[in-house]
Amino acid sequence: MAKTIFITGASRGFGKLWAEALLQRGDKVVATARDLSTLDDLVTEYGDNILPLQLDVNDRAAGVAAVNKAKAHFGSIDVLINNAGYGLFGTIEETTEQEARGQIETNFFGLLWLTQAVLPVMRQQGHGHIIQVSSVLGHATLPVLGLYNASKFAVEGLSETLATEVRGFGINVTLIEPNGFATDWAGASSAQTVAMPEYDAVRAAFQAGITDDIFGIPEATSDAVLKLIDSENPPLRLLLGSQAYPWVKQVYDGRIAEWESWKEISAAAQGK
């Protein structure tokens, strides 16, 4: 049965790829973008099955209006994919207040506003699936991506809590956690701080670890997303890419080992 999917950040990258994959199989898609001309090709190809809406996810009122317009147009919203976001490259000391606030505003608050906007619709329906595009960097971290890491850690905590709050309404929540993929996320879609020479070595080490072989093929993710949307019992978390699982496992194994080595001191801090 065809579903109605609301996707933010559908102008390019994962958002556009997934929108097209859904349209190809007959689903209805509400595709949002800041620049609607980026969706002209999908509108030409799929006509009434796509509703393009201009949206800056940082505008909370506009997000509510977009959700209401989508509900009025298609009658329901079965799935929300919170995909809009960008990467801010720069060390923490280099990051200005405006850059820091901008990163968290879009990646965290933009996602929160759309989540809040769609919840009344899904509660009234008695079903829904909220898919938050997080990152493997919501578990692990990389230097020069400190604010991006922080935004995704925040999305993880928010969404895990949300899942416990809305399960009784028939609403599922899933965090999609991709490793690196060959989109323009690190290119035209990204932002960059003004570099301090003191961190040149940190940046050089980061760049040395970025090789082409670690990046997945974006188009290959579509099948996984379609299967996730079709699942009757979707997972809370879904890693995407062959690099993600071993990296996350290594990170958590290290955390467990460290907690284990300090567990007696931790327990003594209870005081009783």
PDB file of C-alpha atoms in Angstrom:
ATOM      1  CA  MET A   1       0.000   0.000   0.000  1.00  0.00           C
ATOM      2  CA  ALA A   2       1.311   3.426  -0.972  1.00  0.00           C
ATOM      3  CA  LYS A   3       2.400   5.689   1.862  1.00  0.00           C
ATOM      4  CA  THR A   4       2.801   9.436   2.224  1.00  0.00           C
ATOM      5  CA  ILE A   5       6.330  10.449   3.208  1.00  0.00           C
ATOM      6  CA  PHE A   6       7.403  13.935   4.264  1.00  0.00           C
ATOM      7  CA  ILE A   7      11.117  14.522   3.593  1.00  0.00           C
ATOM      8  CA  THR A   8      13.097  17.600   4.599  1.00  0.00           C
ATOM      9  CA  GLY A   9      16.274  18.618   2.783  1.00  0.00           C
ATOM     10  CA  ALA A  10      15.135  16.947  -0.443  1.00  0.00           C
ATOM     11  CA  SER A  11      17.027  19.236  -2.811  1.00  0.00           C
ATOM     12  CA  ARG A  12      20.048  16.915  -3.110  1.00  0.00           C
ATOM     13  CA  GLY A  13      21.992  14.098  -1.486  1.00  0.00           C
ATOM     14  CA  PHE A  14      20.159  11.448   0.497  1.00  0.00           C
ATOM     15  CA  GLY A  15      16.941  13.445   0.595  1.00  0.00           C
ATOM     16  CA  LYS A  16      16.540  13.643  -3.151  1.00  0.00           C
ATOM     17  CA  LEU A  17      17.698  10.072  -3.754  1.00  0.00           C
ATOM     18  CA  TRP A  18      15.215   8.681  -1.259  1.00  0.00           C
ATOM     19  CA  ALA A  19      12.411  10.904  -2.527  1.00  0.00           C
ATOM     20  CA  GLU A  20      12.910   9.591  -6.050  1.00  0.00           C
ATOM     21  CA  ALA A  21      13.120   5.968  -4.905  1.00  0.00           C
ATOM     22  CA  LEU A  22       9.825   6.362  -3.054  1.00  0.00           C
ATOM     23  CA  LEU A  23       8.155   8.070  -6.000  1.00  0.00           C
ATOM     24  CA  GLN A  24       9.382   5.381  -8.373  1.00  0.00           C
ATOM     25  CA  ARG A  25       7.520   2.708  -6.463  1.00  0.00           C
ATOM     26  CA  GLY A  26       4.311   4.728  -6.211  1.00  0.00           C
ATOM     27  CA  ASP A  27       4.477   6.417  -2.818  1.00  0.00           C
ATOM     28  CA  LYS A  28       3.407  10.026  -2.368  1.00  0.00           C
ATOM     29  CA  VAL A  29       6.154  12.400  -1.285  1.00  0.00           C
ATOM     30  CA  VAL A  30       6.111  15.807   0.340  1.00  0.00           C
ATOM     31  CA  ALA A  31       9.562  17.145  -0.546  1.00  0.00           C
ATOM     32  CA  THR A  32      10.857  20.272   1.143  1.00  0.00           C
ATOM     33  CA  ALA A  33      13.772  22.432   0.073  1.00  0.00           C
ATOM     34  CA  ARG A  34      14.910  26.007   0.422  1.00  0.00           C
ATOM     35  CA  ASP A  35      15.134  26.275  -3.376  1.00  0.00           C
ATOM     36  CA  LEU A  36      12.122  24.644  -5.049  1.00  0.00           C
ATOM     37  CA  SER A  37      13.774  24.710  -8.477  1.00  0.00           C
ATOM     38  CA  THR A  38      15.951  21.789  -7.329  1.00  0.00           C
ATOM     39  CA  LEU A  39      12.800  19.651  -7.342  1.00  0.00           C
ATOM     40  CA  ASP A  40      11.584  20.594 -10.840  1.00  0.00           C
ATOM     41  CA  ASP A  41      12.808  17.334 -12.362  1.00  0.00           C
ATOM     42  CA  LEU A  42      10.873  15.236  -9.856  1.00  0.00           C
ATOM     43  CA  VAL A  43       7.728  17.330 -10.348  1.00  0.00           C
ATOM     44  CA  THR A  44       7.981  16.898 -14.125  1.00  0.00           C
ATOM     45  CA  GLU A  45       8.471  13.133 -13.796  1.00  0.00           C
ATOM     46  CA  TYR A  46       5.999  12.308 -11.030  1.00  0.00           C
ATOM     47  CA  GLY A  47       3.355  15.022 -11.215  1.00  0.00           C
ATOM     48  CA  ASP A  48       0.669  14.875  -8.542  1.00  0.00           C
ATOM     49  CA  ASN A  49       2.495  12.254  -6.486  1.00  0.00           C
ATOM     50  CA  ILE A  50       4.958  14.880  -5.249  1.00  0.00           C
ATOM     51  CA  LEU A  51       4.138  18.026  -3.294  1.00  0.00           C
ATOM     52  CA  PRO A  52       7.146  20.375  -3.323  1.00  0.00           C
ATOM     53  CA  LEU A  53       7.201  22.841  -0.437  1.00  0.00           C
ATOM     54  CA  GLN A  54       9.670  25.624   0.229  1.00  0.00           C
ATOM     55  CA  LEU A  55      10.928  25.334   3.788  1.00  0.00           C
ATOM     56  CA  ASP A  56      13.714  26.563   6.008  1.00  0.00           C
ATOM     57  CA  VAL A  57      13.593  24.069   8.893  1.00  0.00           C
ATOM     58  CA  ASN A  58      14.918  26.751  11.249  1.00  0.00           C
ATOM     59  CA  ASP A  59      11.546  28.524  10.935  1.00  0.00           C
ATOM     60  CA  ARG A  60       9.332  26.704  13.399  1.00  0.00           C
ATOM     61  CA  ALA A  61       6.077  28.330  12.264  1.00  0.00           C
ATOM     62  CA  ALA A  62       6.873  27.538   8.636  1.00  0.00           C
ATOM     63  CA  GLY A  63       7.447  23.901   9.590  1.00  0.00           C
ATOM     64  CA  VAL A  64       4.018  23.683  11.234  1.00  0.00           C
ATOM     65  CA  ALA A  65       2.436  25.304   8.177  1.00  0.00           C
ATOM     66  CA  ALA A  66       4.195  22.868   5.836  1.00  0.00           C
ATOM     67  CA  VAL A  67       2.984  19.857   7.831  1.00  0.00           C
ATOM     68  CA  ASN A  68      -0.570  21.190   7.846  1.00  0.00           C
ATOM     69  CA  LYS A  69      -0.432  21.825   4.100  1.00  0.00           C
ATOM     70  CA  ALA A  70       0.875  18.296   3.487  1.00  0.00           C
ATOM     71  CA  LYS A  71      -1.880  16.787   5.650  1.00  0.00           C
ATOM     72  CA  ALA A  72      -4.554  18.798   3.850  1.00  0.00           C
ATOM     73  CA  HIS A  73      -3.148  17.877   0.436  1.00  0.00           C
ATOM     74  CA  PHE A  74      -2.599  14.118   0.839  1.00  0.00           C
ATOM     75  CA  GLY A  75      -4.861  13.390   3.812  1.00  0.00           C
ATOM     76  CA  SER A  76      -2.189  11.782   5.983  1.00  0.00           C
ATOM     77  CA  ILE A  77       1.524  11.710   6.777  1.00  0.00           C
ATOM     78  CA  ASP A  78       2.697   8.174   7.348  1.00  0.00           C
ATOM     79  CA  VAL A  79       6.425   8.850   7.581  1.00  0.00           C
ATOM     80  CA  LEU A  80       8.543  11.884   8.421  1.00  0.00           C
ATOM     81  CA  ILE A  81      12.185  11.770   7.334  1.00  0.00           C
ATOM     82  CA  ASN A  82      14.108  14.553   9.066  1.00  0.00           C
ATOM     83  CA  ASN A  83      17.012  14.764   6.642  1.00  0.00           C
ATOM     84  CA  ALA A  84      17.831  18.484   6.513  1.00  0.00           C
ATOM     85  CA  GLY A  85      21.212  19.401   7.965  1.00  0.00           C
ATOM     86  CA  TYR A  86      24.791  20.260   7.142  1.00  0.00           C
ATOM     87  CA  GLY A  87      28.335  19.762   8.385  1.00  0.00           C
ATOM     88  CA  LEU A  88      30.426  22.482  10.019  1.00  0.00           C
ATOM     89  CA  PHE A  89      34.140  21.817   9.601  1.00  0.00           C
ATOM     90  CA  GLY A  90      36.484  23.428  12.103  1.00  0.00           C
ATOM     91  CA  THR A  91      37.989  22.840  15.517  1.00  0.00           C
ATOM     92  CA  ILE A  92      36.042  23.808  18.604  1.00  0.00           C
ATOM     93  CA  GLU A  93      38.301  26.736  19.483  1.00  0.00           C
ATOM     94  CA  GLU A  94      37.955  28.135  15.964  1.00  0.00           C
ATOM     95  CA  THR A  95      34.166  28.048  15.997  1.00  0.00           C
ATOM     96  CA  THR A  96      32.367  31.368  16.382  1.00  0.00           C
ATOM     97  CA  GLU A  97      29.155  31.764  18.357  1.00  0.00           C
ATOM     98  CA  GLN A  98      27.198  32.332  15.155  1.00  0.00           C
ATOM     99  CA  GLU A  99      28.651  29.201  13.542  1.00  0.00           C
ATOM    100  CA  ALA A 100      27.964  27.092  16.626  1.00  0.00           C
ATOM    101  CA  ARG A 101      24.398  28.317  16.987  1.00  0.00           C
ATOM    102  CA  GLY A 102      23.754  27.852  13.274  1.00  0.00           C
ATOM    103  CA  GLN A 103      24.920  24.243  13.366  1.00  0.00           C
ATOM    104  CA  ILE A 104      22.783  23.300  16.368  1.00  0.00           C
ATOM    105  CA  GLU A 105      19.843  25.385  15.116  1.00  0.00           C
ATOM    106  CA  THR A 106      19.578  23.441  11.856  1.00  0.00           C
ATOM    107  CA  ASN A 107      20.738  19.953  12.805  1.00  0.00           C
ATOM    108  CA  PHE A 108      18.977  19.745  16.166  1.00  0.00           C
ATOM    109  CA  PHE A 109      16.285  22.392  16.535  1.00  0.00           C
ATOM    110  CA  GLY A 110      15.146  22.159  12.906  1.00  0.00           C
ATOM    111  CA  LEU A 111      14.633  18.433  13.413  1.00  0.00           C
ATOM    112  CA  LEU A 112      12.851  19.056  16.728  1.00  0.00           C
ATOM    113  CA  TRP A 113      10.426  21.583  15.235  1.00  0.00           C
ATOM    114  CA  LEU A 114       9.359  19.237  12.420  1.00  0.00           C
ATOM    115  CA  THR A 115       9.052  16.337  14.858  1.00  0.00           C
ATOM    116  CA  GLN A 116       6.783  18.384  17.102  1.00  0.00           C
ATOM    117  CA  ALA A 117       4.752  19.579  14.112  1.00  0.00           C
ATOM    118  CA  VAL A 118       4.009  16.081  12.816  1.00  0.00           C
ATOM    119  CA  LEU A 119       3.239  14.397  16.139  1.00  0.00           C
ATOM    120  CA  PRO A 120      -0.369  15.666  16.425  1.00  0.00           C
ATOM    121  CA  VAL A 121      -1.084  14.346  12.915  1.00  0.00           C
ATOM    122  CA  MET A 122       0.368  10.935  13.691  1.00  0.00           C
ATOM    123  CA  ARG A 123      -1.324  10.709  17.084  1.00  0.00           C
ATOM    124  CA  GLN A 124      -4.703  11.463  15.488  1.00  0.00           C
ATOM    125  CA  GLN A 125      -4.066   8.813  12.823  1.00  0.00           C
ATOM    126  CA  GLY A 126      -2.971   6.279  15.414  1.00  0.00           C
ATOM    127  CA  HIS A 127       0.157   5.446  13.449  1.00  0.00           C
ATOM    128  CA  GLY A 128       3.328   6.955  12.033  1.00  0.00           C
ATOM    129  CA  HIS A 129       7.064   6.556  11.667  1.00  0.00           C
ATOM    130  CA  ILE A 130       9.542   9.329  12.428  1.00  0.00           C
ATOM    131  CA  ILE A 131      12.941   8.724  10.849  1.00  0.00           C
ATOM    132  CA  GLN A 132      15.744  10.964  12.081  1.00  0.00           C
ATOM    133  CA  VAL A 133      18.854  11.156   9.926  1.00  0.00           C
ATOM    134  CA  SER A 134      21.621  11.079  12.496  1.00  0.00           C
ATOM    135  CA  SER A 135      25.145   9.816  11.821  1.00  0.00           C
ATOM    136  CA  VAL A 136      27.738   7.338  12.968  1.00  0.00           C
ATOM    137  CA  LEU A 137      29.122  10.553  14.483  1.00  0.00           C
ATOM    138  CA  GLY A 138      26.250  10.385  16.940  1.00  0.00           C
ATOM    139  CA  HIS A 139      28.215   7.553  18.587  1.00  0.00           C
ATOM    140  CA  ALA A 140      31.833   8.207  17.647  1.00  0.00           C
ATOM    141  CA  THR A 141      33.612  11.509  17.095  1.00  0.00           C
ATOM    142  CA  LEU A 142      36.111  12.997  14.706  1.00  0.00           C
ATOM    143  CA  PRO A 143      38.265  16.094  15.246  1.00  0.00           C
ATOM    144  CA  VAL A 144      37.338  19.251  13.304  1.00  0.00           C
ATOM    145  CA  LEU A 145      33.677  18.190  13.440  1.00  0.00           C
ATOM    146  CA  GLY A 146      33.013  18.975  17.083  1.00  0.00           C
ATOM    147  CA  LEU A 147      29.783  20.936  16.668  1.00  0.00           C
ATOM    148  CA  TYR A 148      28.458  18.472  14.106  1.00  0.00           C
ATOM    149  CA  ASN A 149      29.278  15.596  16.466  1.00  0.00           C
ATOM    150  CA  ALA A 150      27.470  17.440  19.263  1.00  0.00           C
ATOM    151  CA  SER A 151      24.375  18.043  17.132  1.00  0.00           C
ATOM    152  CA  LYS A 152      24.086  14.355  16.285  1.00  0.00           C
ATOM    153  CA  PHE A 153      24.687  13.224  19.884  1.00  0.00           C
ATOM    154  CA  ALA A 154      21.793  15.552  20.782  1.00  0.00           C
ATOM    155  CA  VAL A 155      19.579  14.054  18.066  1.00  0.00           C
ATOM    156  CA  GLU A 156      20.342  10.586  19.427  1.00  0.00           C
ATOM    157  CA  GLY A 157      19.292  11.475  22.972  1.00  0.00           C
ATOM    158  CA  LEU A 158      16.175  13.330  21.845  1.00  0.00           C
ATOM    159  CA  SER A 159      15.008  10.546  19.562  1.00  0.00           C
ATOM    160  CA  GLU A 160      15.643   7.688  21.976  1.00  0.00           C
ATOM    161  CA  THR A 161      13.540   9.538  24.557  1.00  0.00           C
ATOM    162  CA  LEU A 162      10.850  10.315  21.979  1.00  0.00           C
ATOM    163  CA  ALA A 163      10.540   6.627  21.099  1.00  0.00           C
ATOM    164  CA  THR A 164       9.551   5.798  24.678  1.00  0.00           C
ATOM    165  CA  GLU A 165       7.021   8.635  24.808  1.00  0.00           C
ATOM    166  CA  VAL A 166       5.110   7.955  21.574  1.00  0.00           C
ATOM    167  CA  ARG A 167       5.157   4.175  21.313  1.00  0.00           C
ATOM    168  CA  GLY A 168       1.715   3.996  22.919  1.00  0.00           C
ATOM    169  CA  PHE A 169       0.276   6.147  20.122  1.00  0.00           C
ATOM    170  CA  GLY A 170       1.400   3.670  17.453  1.00  0.00           C
ATOM    171  CA  ILE A 171       4.300   5.875  16.393  1.00  0.00           C
ATOM    172  CA  ASN A 172       7.722   4.375  15.700  1.00  0.00           C
ATOM    173  CA  VAL A 173      11.015   6.268  15.806  1.00  0.00           C
ATOM    174  CA  THR A 174      14.196   5.277  13.971  1.00  0.00           C
ATOM    175  CA  LEU A 175      17.629   6.877  13.906  1.00  0.00           C
ATOM    176  CA  ILE A 176      19.446   6.350  10.608  1.00  0.00           C
ATOM    177  CA  GLU A 177      23.205   6.461  11.262  1.00  0.00           C
ATOM    178  CA  PRO A 178      25.258   6.536   8.055  1.00  0.00           C
ATOM    179  CA  ASN A 179      29.015   6.371   7.848  1.00  0.00           C
ATOM    180  CA  GLY A 180      30.628   8.574   5.197  1.00  0.00           C
ATOM    181  CA  PHE A 181      29.017   8.561   1.764  1.00  0.00           C
ATOM    182  CA  ALA A 182      30.045  10.245  -1.473  1.00  0.00           C
ATOM    183  CA  THR A 183      27.443  13.006  -1.376  1.00  0.00           C
ATOM    184  CA  ASP A 184      28.277  16.711  -1.406  1.00  0.00           C
ATOM    185  CA  TRP A 185      27.868  16.817   2.399  1.00  0.00           C
ATOM    186  CA  ALA A 186      31.543  17.695   2.793  1.00  0.00           C
ATOM    187  CA  GLY A 187      31.489  19.977  -0.249  1.00  0.00           C
ATOM    188  CA  ALA A 188      28.915  22.568  -1.308  1.00  0.00           C
ATOM    189  CA  SER A 189      26.559  21.629   1.527  1.00  0.00           C
ATOM    190  CA  SER A 190      29.116  22.240   4.272  1.00  0.00           C
ATOM    191  CA  ALA A 191      30.407  25.264   6.178  1.00  0.00           C
ATOM    192  CA  GLN A 192      33.971  26.014   7.279  1.00  0.00           C
ATOM    193  CA  THR A 193      35.433  27.961  10.187  1.00  0.00           C
ATOM    194  CA  VAL A 194      38.371  30.347   9.781  1.00  0.00           C
ATOM    195  CA  ALA A 195      41.437  28.205  10.397  1.00  0.00           C
ATOM    196  CA  MET A 196      43.881  28.865  13.236  1.00  0.00           C
ATOM    197  CA  PRO A 197      47.464  27.805  12.375  1.00  0.00           C
ATOM    198  CA  GLU A 198      47.796  26.198  15.816  1.00  0.00           C
ATOM    199  CA  TYR A 199      45.489  23.418  14.588  1.00  0.00           C
ATOM    200  CA  ASP A 200      47.176  22.763  11.251  1.00  0.00           C
ATOM    201  CA  ALA A 201      48.516  19.427  12.493  1.00  0.00           C
ATOM    202  CA  VAL A 202      45.067  18.347  13.696  1.00  0.00           C
ATOM    203  CA  ARG A 203      43.565  19.196  10.324  1.00  0.00           C
ATOM    204  CA  ALA A 204      46.364  17.412   8.479  1.00  0.00           C
ATOM    205  CA  ALA A 205      45.836  14.246  10.521  1.00  0.00           C
ATOM    206  CA  PHE A 206      42.101  14.412   9.863  1.00  0.00           C
ATOM    207  CA  GLN A 207      42.612  14.819   6.109  1.00  0.00           C
ATOM    208  CA  ALA A 208      45.124  11.965   6.033  1.00  0.00           C
ATOM    209  CA  GLY A 209      42.462   9.620   7.372  1.00  0.00           C
ATOM    210  CA  ILE A 210      39.899  10.571   4.729  1.00  0.00           C
ATOM    211  CA  THR A 211      40.396   8.187   1.813  1.00  0.00           C
ATOM    212  CA  ASP A 212      38.008   7.441  -1.046  1.00  0.00           C
ATOM    213  CA  ASP A 213      37.603   3.794  -0.072  1.00  0.00           C
ATOM    214  CA  ILE A 214      35.752   4.635   3.178  1.00  0.00           C
ATOM    215  CA  PHE A 215      32.907   6.422   1.405  1.00  0.00           C
ATOM    216  CA  GLY A 216      29.816   4.462   0.434  1.00  0.00           C
ATOM    217  CA  ILE A 217      27.759   4.876  -2.738  1.00  0.00           C
ATOM    218  CA  PRO A 218      24.739   7.054  -1.852  1.00  0.00           C
ATOM    219  CA  GLU A 219      22.366   5.325  -4.281  1.00  0.00           C
ATOM    220  CA  ALA A 220      22.959   2.021  -2.485  1.00  0.00           C
ATOM    221  CA  THR A 221      21.196   3.335   0.636  1.00  0.00           C
ATOM    222  CA  SER A 222      17.783   3.602  -1.002  1.00  0.00           C
ATOM    223  CA  ASP A 223      16.940  -0.092  -0.694  1.00  0.00           C
ATOM    224  CA  ALA A 224      17.702  -0.053   3.033  1.00  0.00           C
ATOM    225  CA  VAL A 225      15.483   2.993   3.558  1.00  0.00           C
ATOM    226  CA  LEU A 226      12.602   1.423   1.626  1.00  0.00           C
ATOM    227  CA  LYS A 227      12.883  -1.751   3.717  1.00  0.00           C
ATOM    228  CA  LEU A 228      12.951   0.349   6.889  1.00  0.00           C
ATOM    229  CA  ILE A 229       9.793   2.212   5.882  1.00  0.00           C
ATOM    230  CA  ASP A 230       8.048  -1.061   5.044  1.00  0.00           C
ATOM    231  CA  SER A 231       9.027  -2.788   8.284  1.00  0.00           C
ATOM    232  CA  GLU A 232       6.214  -3.581  10.719  1.00  0.00           C
ATOM    233  CA  ASN A 233       8.719  -3.517  13.578  1.00  0.00           C
ATOM    234  CA  PRO A 234      11.394  -0.969  12.625  1.00  0.00           C
ATOM    235  CA  PRO A 235      14.544  -0.690  14.747  1.00  0.00           C
ATOM    236  CA  LEU A 236      15.345   2.309  16.913  1.00  0.00           C
ATOM    237  CA  ARG A 237      18.736   2.534  15.221  1.00  0.00           C
ATOM    238  CA  LEU A 238      19.891   1.557  11.738  1.00  0.00           C
ATOM    239  CA  LEU A 239      23.539   1.922  10.765  1.00  0.00           C
ATOM    240  CA  LEU A 240      24.185   2.500   7.057  1.00  0.00           C
ATOM    241  CA  GLY A 241      27.422   1.477   5.385  1.00  0.00           C
ATOM    242  CA  SER A 242      30.027  -1.206   5.963  1.00  0.00           C
ATOM    243  CA  GLN A 243      32.307   1.090   7.976  1.00  0.00           C
ATOM    244  CA  ALA A 244      29.719   2.018  10.601  1.00  0.00           C
ATOM    245  CA  TYR A 245      29.263  -1.178  12.631  1.00  0.00           C
ATOM    246  CA  PRO A 246      32.934  -2.031  13.248  1.00  0.00           C
ATOM    247  CA  TRP A 247      33.698   1.568  14.168  1.00  0.00           C
ATOM    248  CA  VAL A 248      30.788   1.870  16.610  1.00  0.00           C
ATOM    249  CA  LYS A 249      31.583  -1.523  18.120  1.00  0.00           C
ATOM    250  CA  GLN A 250      35.188  -0.466  18.692  1.00  0.00           C
ATOM    251  CA  VAL A 251      34.025   2.751  20.360  1.00  0.00           C
ATOM    252  CA  TYR A 252      31.606   0.980  22.706  1.00  0.00           C
ATOM    253  CA  ASP A 253      34.058  -1.801  23.519  1.00  0.00           C
ATOM    254  CA  GLY A 254      36.503   0.929  24.568  1.00  0.00           C
ATOM    255  CA  ARG A 255      33.896   2.664  26.712  1.00  0.00           C
ATOM    256  CA  ILE A 256      32.912  -0.564  28.458  1.00  0.00           C
ATOM    257  CA  ALA A 257      36.573  -1.366  29.182  1.00  0.00           C
ATOM    258  CA  GLU A 258      37.159   2.099  30.648  1.00  0.00           C
ATOM    259  CA  TRP A 259      34.004   2.006  32.783  1.00  0.00           C
ATOM    260  CA  GLU A 260      34.989  -1.472  33.946  1.00  0.00           C
ATOM    261  CA  SER A 261      38.427  -0.301  35.062  1.00  0.00           C
ATOM    262  CA  TRP A 262      36.881   2.510  37.146  1.00  0.00           C
ATOM    263  CA  LYS A 263      33.775   0.684  38.390  1.00  0.00           C
ATOM    264  CA  GLU A 264      34.916   0.395  42.038  1.00  0.00           C
ATOM    265  CA  ILE A 265      35.528   4.132  42.280  1.00  0.00           C
ATOM    266  CA  SER A 266      32.207   4.753  40.518  1.00  0.00           C
ATOM    267  CA  ALA A 267      30.325   2.523  42.961  1.00  0.00           C
ATOM    268  CA  ALA A 268      32.012   4.114  45.993  1.00  0.00           C
ATOM    269  CA  ALA A 269      30.724   7.503  44.844  1.00  0.00           C
ATOM    270  CA  GLN A 270      27.181   6.307  45.643  1.00  0.00           C
ATOM    271  CA  GLY A 271      27.997   6.798  49.329  1.00  0.00           C
ATOM    272  CA  LYS A 272      26.036   3.806  50.579  1.00  0.00           C
TER     273      LYS A 272
END
